[in-house]
mmCIF file of C-alpha atoms and ligand atoms in Angstrom:
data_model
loop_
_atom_site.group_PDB
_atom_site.id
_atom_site.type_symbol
_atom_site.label_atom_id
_atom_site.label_comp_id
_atom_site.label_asym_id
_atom_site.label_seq_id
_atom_site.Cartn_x
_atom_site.Cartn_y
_atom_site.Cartn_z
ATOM 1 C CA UNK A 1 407.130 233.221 -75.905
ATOM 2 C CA UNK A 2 404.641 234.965 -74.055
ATOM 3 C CA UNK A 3 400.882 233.585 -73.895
ATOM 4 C CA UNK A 4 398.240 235.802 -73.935
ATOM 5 C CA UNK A 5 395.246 235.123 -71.586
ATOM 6 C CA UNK A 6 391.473 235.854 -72.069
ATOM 7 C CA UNK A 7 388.688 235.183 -70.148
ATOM 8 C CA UNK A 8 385.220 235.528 -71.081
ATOM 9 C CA UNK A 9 382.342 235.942 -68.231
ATOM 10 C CA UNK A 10 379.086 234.608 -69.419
ATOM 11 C CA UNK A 11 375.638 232.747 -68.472
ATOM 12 C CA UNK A 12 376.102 230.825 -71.859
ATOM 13 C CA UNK A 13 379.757 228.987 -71.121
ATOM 14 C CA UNK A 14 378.646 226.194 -74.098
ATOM 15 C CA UNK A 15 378.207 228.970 -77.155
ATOM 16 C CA UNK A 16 382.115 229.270 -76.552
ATOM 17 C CA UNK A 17 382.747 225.494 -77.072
ATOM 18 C CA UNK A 18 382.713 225.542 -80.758
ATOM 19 C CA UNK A 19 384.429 228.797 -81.755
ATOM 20 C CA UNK A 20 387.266 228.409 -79.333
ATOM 21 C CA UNK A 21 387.809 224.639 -80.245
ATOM 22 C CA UNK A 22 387.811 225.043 -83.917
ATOM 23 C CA UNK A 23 390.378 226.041 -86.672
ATOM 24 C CA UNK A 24 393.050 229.166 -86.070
ATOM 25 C CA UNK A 25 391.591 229.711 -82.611
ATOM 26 C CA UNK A 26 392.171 226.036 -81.810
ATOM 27 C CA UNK A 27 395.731 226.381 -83.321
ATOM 28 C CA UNK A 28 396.433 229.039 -81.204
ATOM 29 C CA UNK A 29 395.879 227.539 -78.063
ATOM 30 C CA UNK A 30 397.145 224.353 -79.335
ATOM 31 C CA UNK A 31 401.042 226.543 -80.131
ATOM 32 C CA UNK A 32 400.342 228.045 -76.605
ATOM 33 C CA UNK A 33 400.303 231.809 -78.118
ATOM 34 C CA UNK A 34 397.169 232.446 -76.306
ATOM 35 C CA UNK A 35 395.214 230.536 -73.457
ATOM 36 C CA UNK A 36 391.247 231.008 -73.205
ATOM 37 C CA UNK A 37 388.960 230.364 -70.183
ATOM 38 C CA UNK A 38 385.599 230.874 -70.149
ATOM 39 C CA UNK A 39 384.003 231.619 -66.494
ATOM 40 C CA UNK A 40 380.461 230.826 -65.842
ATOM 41 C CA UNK A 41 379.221 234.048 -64.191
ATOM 42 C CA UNK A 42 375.730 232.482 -62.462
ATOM 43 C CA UNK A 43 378.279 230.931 -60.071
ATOM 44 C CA UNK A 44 379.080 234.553 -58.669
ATOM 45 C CA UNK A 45 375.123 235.084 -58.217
ATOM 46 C CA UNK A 46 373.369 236.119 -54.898
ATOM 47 C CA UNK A 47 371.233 233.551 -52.855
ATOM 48 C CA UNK A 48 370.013 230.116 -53.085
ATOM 49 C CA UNK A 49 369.168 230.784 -56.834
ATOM 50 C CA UNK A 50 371.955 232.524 -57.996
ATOM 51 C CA UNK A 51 370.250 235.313 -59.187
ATOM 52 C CA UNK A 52 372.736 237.455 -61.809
ATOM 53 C CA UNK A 53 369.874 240.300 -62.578
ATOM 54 C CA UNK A 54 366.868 241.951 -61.362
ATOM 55 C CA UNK A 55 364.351 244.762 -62.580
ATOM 56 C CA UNK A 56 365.776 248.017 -63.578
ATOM 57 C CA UNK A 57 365.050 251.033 -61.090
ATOM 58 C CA UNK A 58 362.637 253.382 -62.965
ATOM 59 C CA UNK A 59 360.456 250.652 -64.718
ATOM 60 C CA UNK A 60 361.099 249.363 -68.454
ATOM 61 C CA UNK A 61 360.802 245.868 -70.125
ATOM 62 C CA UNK A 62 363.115 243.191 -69.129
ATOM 63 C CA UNK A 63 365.726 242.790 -66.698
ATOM 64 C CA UNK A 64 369.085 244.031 -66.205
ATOM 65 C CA UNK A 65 372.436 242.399 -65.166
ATOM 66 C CA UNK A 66 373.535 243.234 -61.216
ATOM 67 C CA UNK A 67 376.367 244.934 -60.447
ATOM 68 C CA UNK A 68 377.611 242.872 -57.686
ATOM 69 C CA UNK A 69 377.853 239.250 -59.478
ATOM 70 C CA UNK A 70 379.319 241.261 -62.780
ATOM 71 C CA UNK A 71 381.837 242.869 -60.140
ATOM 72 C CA UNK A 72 382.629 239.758 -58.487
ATOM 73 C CA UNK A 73 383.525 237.787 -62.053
ATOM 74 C CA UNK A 74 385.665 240.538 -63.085
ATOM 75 C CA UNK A 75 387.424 240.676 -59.890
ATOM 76 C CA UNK A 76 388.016 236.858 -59.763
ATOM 77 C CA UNK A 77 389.125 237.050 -63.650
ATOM 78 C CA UNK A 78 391.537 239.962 -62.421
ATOM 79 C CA UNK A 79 393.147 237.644 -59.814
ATOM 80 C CA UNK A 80 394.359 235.024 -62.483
ATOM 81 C CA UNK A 81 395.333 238.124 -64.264
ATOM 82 C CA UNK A 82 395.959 241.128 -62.893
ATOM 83 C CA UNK A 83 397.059 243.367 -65.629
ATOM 84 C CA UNK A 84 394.638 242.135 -67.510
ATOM 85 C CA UNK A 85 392.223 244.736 -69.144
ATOM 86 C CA UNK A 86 388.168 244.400 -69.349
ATOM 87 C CA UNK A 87 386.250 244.872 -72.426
ATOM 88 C CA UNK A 88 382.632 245.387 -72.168
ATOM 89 C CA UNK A 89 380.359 245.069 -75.189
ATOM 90 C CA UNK A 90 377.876 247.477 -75.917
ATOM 91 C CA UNK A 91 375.498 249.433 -78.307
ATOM 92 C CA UNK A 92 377.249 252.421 -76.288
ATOM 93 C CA UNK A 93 380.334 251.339 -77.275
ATOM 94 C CA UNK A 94 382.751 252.918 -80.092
ATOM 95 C CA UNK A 95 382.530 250.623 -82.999
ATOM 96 C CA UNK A 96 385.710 248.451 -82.832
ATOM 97 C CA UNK A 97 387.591 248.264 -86.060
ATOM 98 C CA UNK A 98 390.732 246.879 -87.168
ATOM 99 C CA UNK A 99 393.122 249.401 -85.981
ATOM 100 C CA UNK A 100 391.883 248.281 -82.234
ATOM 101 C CA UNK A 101 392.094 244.514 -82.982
ATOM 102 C CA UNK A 102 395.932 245.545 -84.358
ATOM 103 C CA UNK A 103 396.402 247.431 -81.211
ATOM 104 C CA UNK A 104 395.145 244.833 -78.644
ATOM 105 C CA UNK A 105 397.195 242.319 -80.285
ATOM 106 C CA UNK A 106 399.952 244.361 -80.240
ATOM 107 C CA UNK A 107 399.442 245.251 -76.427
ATOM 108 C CA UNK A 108 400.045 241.687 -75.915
ATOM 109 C CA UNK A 109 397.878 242.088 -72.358
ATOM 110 C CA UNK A 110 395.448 240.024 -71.187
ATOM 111 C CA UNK A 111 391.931 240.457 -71.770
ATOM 112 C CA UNK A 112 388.541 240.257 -70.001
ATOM 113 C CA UNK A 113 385.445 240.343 -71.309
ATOM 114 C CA UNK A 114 381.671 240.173 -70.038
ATOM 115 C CA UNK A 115 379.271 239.110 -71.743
ATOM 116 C CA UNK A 116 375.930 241.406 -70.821
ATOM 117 C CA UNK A 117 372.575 239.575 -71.537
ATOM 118 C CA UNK A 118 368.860 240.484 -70.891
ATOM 119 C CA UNK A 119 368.268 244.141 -71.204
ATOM 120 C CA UNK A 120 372.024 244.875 -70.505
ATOM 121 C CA UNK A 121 374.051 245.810 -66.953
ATOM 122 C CA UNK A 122 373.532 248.190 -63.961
ATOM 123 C CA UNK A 123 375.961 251.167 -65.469
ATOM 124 C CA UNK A 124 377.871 251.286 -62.312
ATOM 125 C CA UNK A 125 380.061 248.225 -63.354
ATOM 126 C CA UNK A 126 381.535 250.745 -65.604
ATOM 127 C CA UNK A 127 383.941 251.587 -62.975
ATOM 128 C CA UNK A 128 385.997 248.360 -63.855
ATOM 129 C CA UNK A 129 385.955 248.598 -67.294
ATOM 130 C CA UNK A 130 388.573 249.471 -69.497
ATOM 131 C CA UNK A 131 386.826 249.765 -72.881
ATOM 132 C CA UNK A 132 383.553 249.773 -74.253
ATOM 133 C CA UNK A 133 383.056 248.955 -77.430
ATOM 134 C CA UNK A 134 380.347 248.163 -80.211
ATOM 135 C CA UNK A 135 380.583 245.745 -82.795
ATOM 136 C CA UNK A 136 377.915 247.600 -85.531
ATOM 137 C CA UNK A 137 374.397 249.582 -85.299
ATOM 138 C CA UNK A 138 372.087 246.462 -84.695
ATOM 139 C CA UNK A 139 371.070 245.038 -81.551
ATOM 140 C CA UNK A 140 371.950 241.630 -80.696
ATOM 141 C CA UNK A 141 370.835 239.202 -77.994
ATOM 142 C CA UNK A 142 373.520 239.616 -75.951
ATOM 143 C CA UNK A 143 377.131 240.071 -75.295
ATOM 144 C CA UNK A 144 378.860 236.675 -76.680
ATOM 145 C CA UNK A 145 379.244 237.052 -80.094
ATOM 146 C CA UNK A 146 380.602 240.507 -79.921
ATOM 147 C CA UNK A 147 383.036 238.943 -77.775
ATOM 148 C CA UNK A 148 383.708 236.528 -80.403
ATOM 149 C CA UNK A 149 384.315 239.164 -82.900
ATOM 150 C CA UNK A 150 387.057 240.609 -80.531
ATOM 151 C CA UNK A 151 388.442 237.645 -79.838
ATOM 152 C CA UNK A 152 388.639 236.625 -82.853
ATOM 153 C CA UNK A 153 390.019 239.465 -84.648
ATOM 154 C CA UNK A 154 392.254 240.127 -81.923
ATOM 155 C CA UNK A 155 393.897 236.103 -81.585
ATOM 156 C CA UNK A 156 394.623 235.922 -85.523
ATOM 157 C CA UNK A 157 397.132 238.884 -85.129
ATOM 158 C CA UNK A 158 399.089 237.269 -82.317
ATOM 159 C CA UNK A 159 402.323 236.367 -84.001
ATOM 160 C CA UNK A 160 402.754 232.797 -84.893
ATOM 161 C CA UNK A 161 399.231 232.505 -85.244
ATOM 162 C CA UNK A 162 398.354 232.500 -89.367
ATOM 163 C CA UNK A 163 400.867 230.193 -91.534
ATOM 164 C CA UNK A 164 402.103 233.375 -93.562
ATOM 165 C CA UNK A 165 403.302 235.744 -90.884
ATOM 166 C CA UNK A 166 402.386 238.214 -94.291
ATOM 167 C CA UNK A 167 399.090 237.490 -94.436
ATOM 168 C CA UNK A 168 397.647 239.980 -91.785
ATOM 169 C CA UNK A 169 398.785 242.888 -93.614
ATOM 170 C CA UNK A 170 397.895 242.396 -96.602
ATOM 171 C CA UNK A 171 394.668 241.923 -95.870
ATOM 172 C CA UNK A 172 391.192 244.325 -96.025
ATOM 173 C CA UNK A 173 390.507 246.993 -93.427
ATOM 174 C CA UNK A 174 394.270 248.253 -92.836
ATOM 175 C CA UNK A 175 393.017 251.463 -93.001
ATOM 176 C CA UNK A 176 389.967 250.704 -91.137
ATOM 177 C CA UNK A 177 387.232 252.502 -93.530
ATOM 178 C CA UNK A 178 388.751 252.009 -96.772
ATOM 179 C CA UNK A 179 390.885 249.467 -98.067
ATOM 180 C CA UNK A 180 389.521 245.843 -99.285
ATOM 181 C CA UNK A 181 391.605 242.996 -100.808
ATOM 182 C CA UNK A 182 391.353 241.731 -103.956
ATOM 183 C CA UNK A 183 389.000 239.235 -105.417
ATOM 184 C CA UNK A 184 390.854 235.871 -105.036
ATOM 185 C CA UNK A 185 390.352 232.718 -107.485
ATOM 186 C CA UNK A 186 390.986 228.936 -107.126
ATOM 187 C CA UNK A 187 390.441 226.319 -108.901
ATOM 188 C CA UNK A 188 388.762 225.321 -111.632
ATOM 189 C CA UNK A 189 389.943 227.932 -114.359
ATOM 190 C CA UNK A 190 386.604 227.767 -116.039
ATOM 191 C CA UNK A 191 383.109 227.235 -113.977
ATOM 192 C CA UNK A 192 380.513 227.186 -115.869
ATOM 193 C CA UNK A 193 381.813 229.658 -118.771
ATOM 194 C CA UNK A 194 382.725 232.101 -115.736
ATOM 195 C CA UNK A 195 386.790 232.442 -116.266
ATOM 196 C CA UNK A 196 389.570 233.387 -113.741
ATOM 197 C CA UNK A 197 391.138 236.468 -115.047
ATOM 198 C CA UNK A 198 393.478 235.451 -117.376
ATOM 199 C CA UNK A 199 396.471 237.912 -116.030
ATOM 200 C CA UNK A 200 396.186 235.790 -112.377
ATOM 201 C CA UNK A 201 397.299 232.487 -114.782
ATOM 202 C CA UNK A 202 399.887 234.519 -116.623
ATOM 203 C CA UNK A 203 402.724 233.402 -114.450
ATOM 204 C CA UNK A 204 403.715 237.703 -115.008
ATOM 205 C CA UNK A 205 404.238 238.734 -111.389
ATOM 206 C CA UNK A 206 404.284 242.532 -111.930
ATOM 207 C CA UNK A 207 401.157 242.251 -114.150
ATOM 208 C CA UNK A 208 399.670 240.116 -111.372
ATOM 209 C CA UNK A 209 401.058 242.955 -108.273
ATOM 210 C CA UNK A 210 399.504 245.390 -110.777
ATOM 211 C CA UNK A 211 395.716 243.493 -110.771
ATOM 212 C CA UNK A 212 395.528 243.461 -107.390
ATOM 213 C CA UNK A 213 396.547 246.808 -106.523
ATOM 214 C CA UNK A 214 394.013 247.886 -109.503
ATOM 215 C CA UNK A 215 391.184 245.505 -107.676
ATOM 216 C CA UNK A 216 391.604 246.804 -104.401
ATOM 217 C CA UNK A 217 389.948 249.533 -103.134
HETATM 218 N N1 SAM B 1 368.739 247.384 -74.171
HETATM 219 C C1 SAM B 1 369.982 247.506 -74.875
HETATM 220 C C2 SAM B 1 369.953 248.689 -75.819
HETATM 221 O O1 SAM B 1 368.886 249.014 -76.299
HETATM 222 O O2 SAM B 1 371.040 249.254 -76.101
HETATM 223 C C3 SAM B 1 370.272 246.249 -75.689
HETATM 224 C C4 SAM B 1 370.621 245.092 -74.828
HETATM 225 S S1 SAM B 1 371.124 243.699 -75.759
HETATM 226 C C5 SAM B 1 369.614 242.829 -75.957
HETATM 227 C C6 SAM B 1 372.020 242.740 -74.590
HETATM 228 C C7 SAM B 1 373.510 242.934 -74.639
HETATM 229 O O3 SAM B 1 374.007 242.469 -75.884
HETATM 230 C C8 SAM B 1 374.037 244.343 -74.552
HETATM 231 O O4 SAM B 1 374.040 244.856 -73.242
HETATM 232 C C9 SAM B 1 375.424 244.207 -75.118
HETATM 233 O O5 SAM B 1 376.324 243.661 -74.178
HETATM 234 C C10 SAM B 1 375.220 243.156 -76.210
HETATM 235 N N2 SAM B 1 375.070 243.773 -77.530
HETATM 236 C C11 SAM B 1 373.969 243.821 -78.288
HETATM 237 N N3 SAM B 1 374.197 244.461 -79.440
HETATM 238 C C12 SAM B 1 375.502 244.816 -79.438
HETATM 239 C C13 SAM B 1 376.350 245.512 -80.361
HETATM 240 N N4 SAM B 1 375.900 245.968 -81.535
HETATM 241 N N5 SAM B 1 377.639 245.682 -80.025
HETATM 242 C C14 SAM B 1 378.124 245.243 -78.844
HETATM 243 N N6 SAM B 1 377.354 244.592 -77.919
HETATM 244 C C15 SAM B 1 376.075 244.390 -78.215
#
């Protein structure tokens, strides 16, 4: 069984406590399919302080994230992992979709990925990238939670990982743009005058295949 590693460089190590200690990702770690560490990156900063970023050349508002700490972290992530592959989110990035959390998965390599803060990184640490990518056209405080979204979307596929090993591909989003599951219904049959379809109680499987396909799109 082969684990799959990824490492996440940030300044905010405690947003990760929650989302990588709770429910499937928990699971995961727990069935040893995938093993997460999360490395502080102000411990790779310069000087007394520590500093991780610094005005950008040419003026603007805010400061941007140094090369050389953002190089260091990646290259001290690389050495617990050396095929390991970086992902760096950005606005610049291609919009990641299903297909590339299917793919990742699939790849069954390690991942890296920074988390960019502030205004955003000196563009030169896109020599040790592998991919950029963008998680939708908004802009958010920082890098975490687009990392969350890939590591997310990327653990759940691992094999072994959801009870059903079915239940991945018959999900929404298998053809990235188009495709969205079914409404689903539990109980109670009746809230509130508001009725599960009646065909989903029939017991009829073809009728019920037949619904969902027809309340899919
Ligand atoms: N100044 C940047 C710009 O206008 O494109 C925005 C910087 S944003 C405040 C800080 C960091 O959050 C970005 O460098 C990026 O790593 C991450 N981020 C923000 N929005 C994102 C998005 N939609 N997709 C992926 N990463 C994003």
């Amino acid at each position: 069984m082969n684990t799959m590693k990824i490492q996440i460089i940030t300044l905010f190590p405690e947003m990760f406590e929650g989302v990588l200690n709770s429910s499937m990702l928990w699971k995961a770690q727990d069935r040893g399919l995938v093993e997460f560490s999360v490395i502080d990156l102000r411990q790779f900063g310069l000087g007394p302080r520590n500093q991780v970023d610094d005005p950008p050349y040419g003026g603007g508002d805010g400061m941007v994230l140094m090369v050389e700490p953002l190089s260091k972290a990646i290259a001290h992530a690389k050495a617990q992992d050396e095929t390991a592959k970086v992902y760096l989110p950005t606005p610049r990035g291609k919009t990641f979709k299903q297909s590339d959390a299917k793919r990742v998965a699939a790849s069954e390599e390690g991942l890296i990925i920074v988390c960019p803060r502030y205004e955003g990184y000196d563009e030169r640490i896109i020599d040790w990238v592998d991919e950029q990518y963008s998680i939708g056209n908004y802009v958010l405080t920082g890098g975490e939670i687009p990392a969350m979204v890939l590591l997310d979307s990327v653990t759940r596929l691992i094999p072994g990982v959801l009870g059903g090993e079915e239940s991945a591909e018959k999900e929404s989003f298998q053809q990235d743009d188009v495709s969205i599951e079914h409404p689903q219904y539990t109980r109670p049959e009746d809230f509130n005058g508001k009725k599960v379809p009646s065909v989903l109680l029939s017991g009829n499987h073809a009728r019920i295949e037949q619904w969902k396909d027809e309340n899919s799109r």
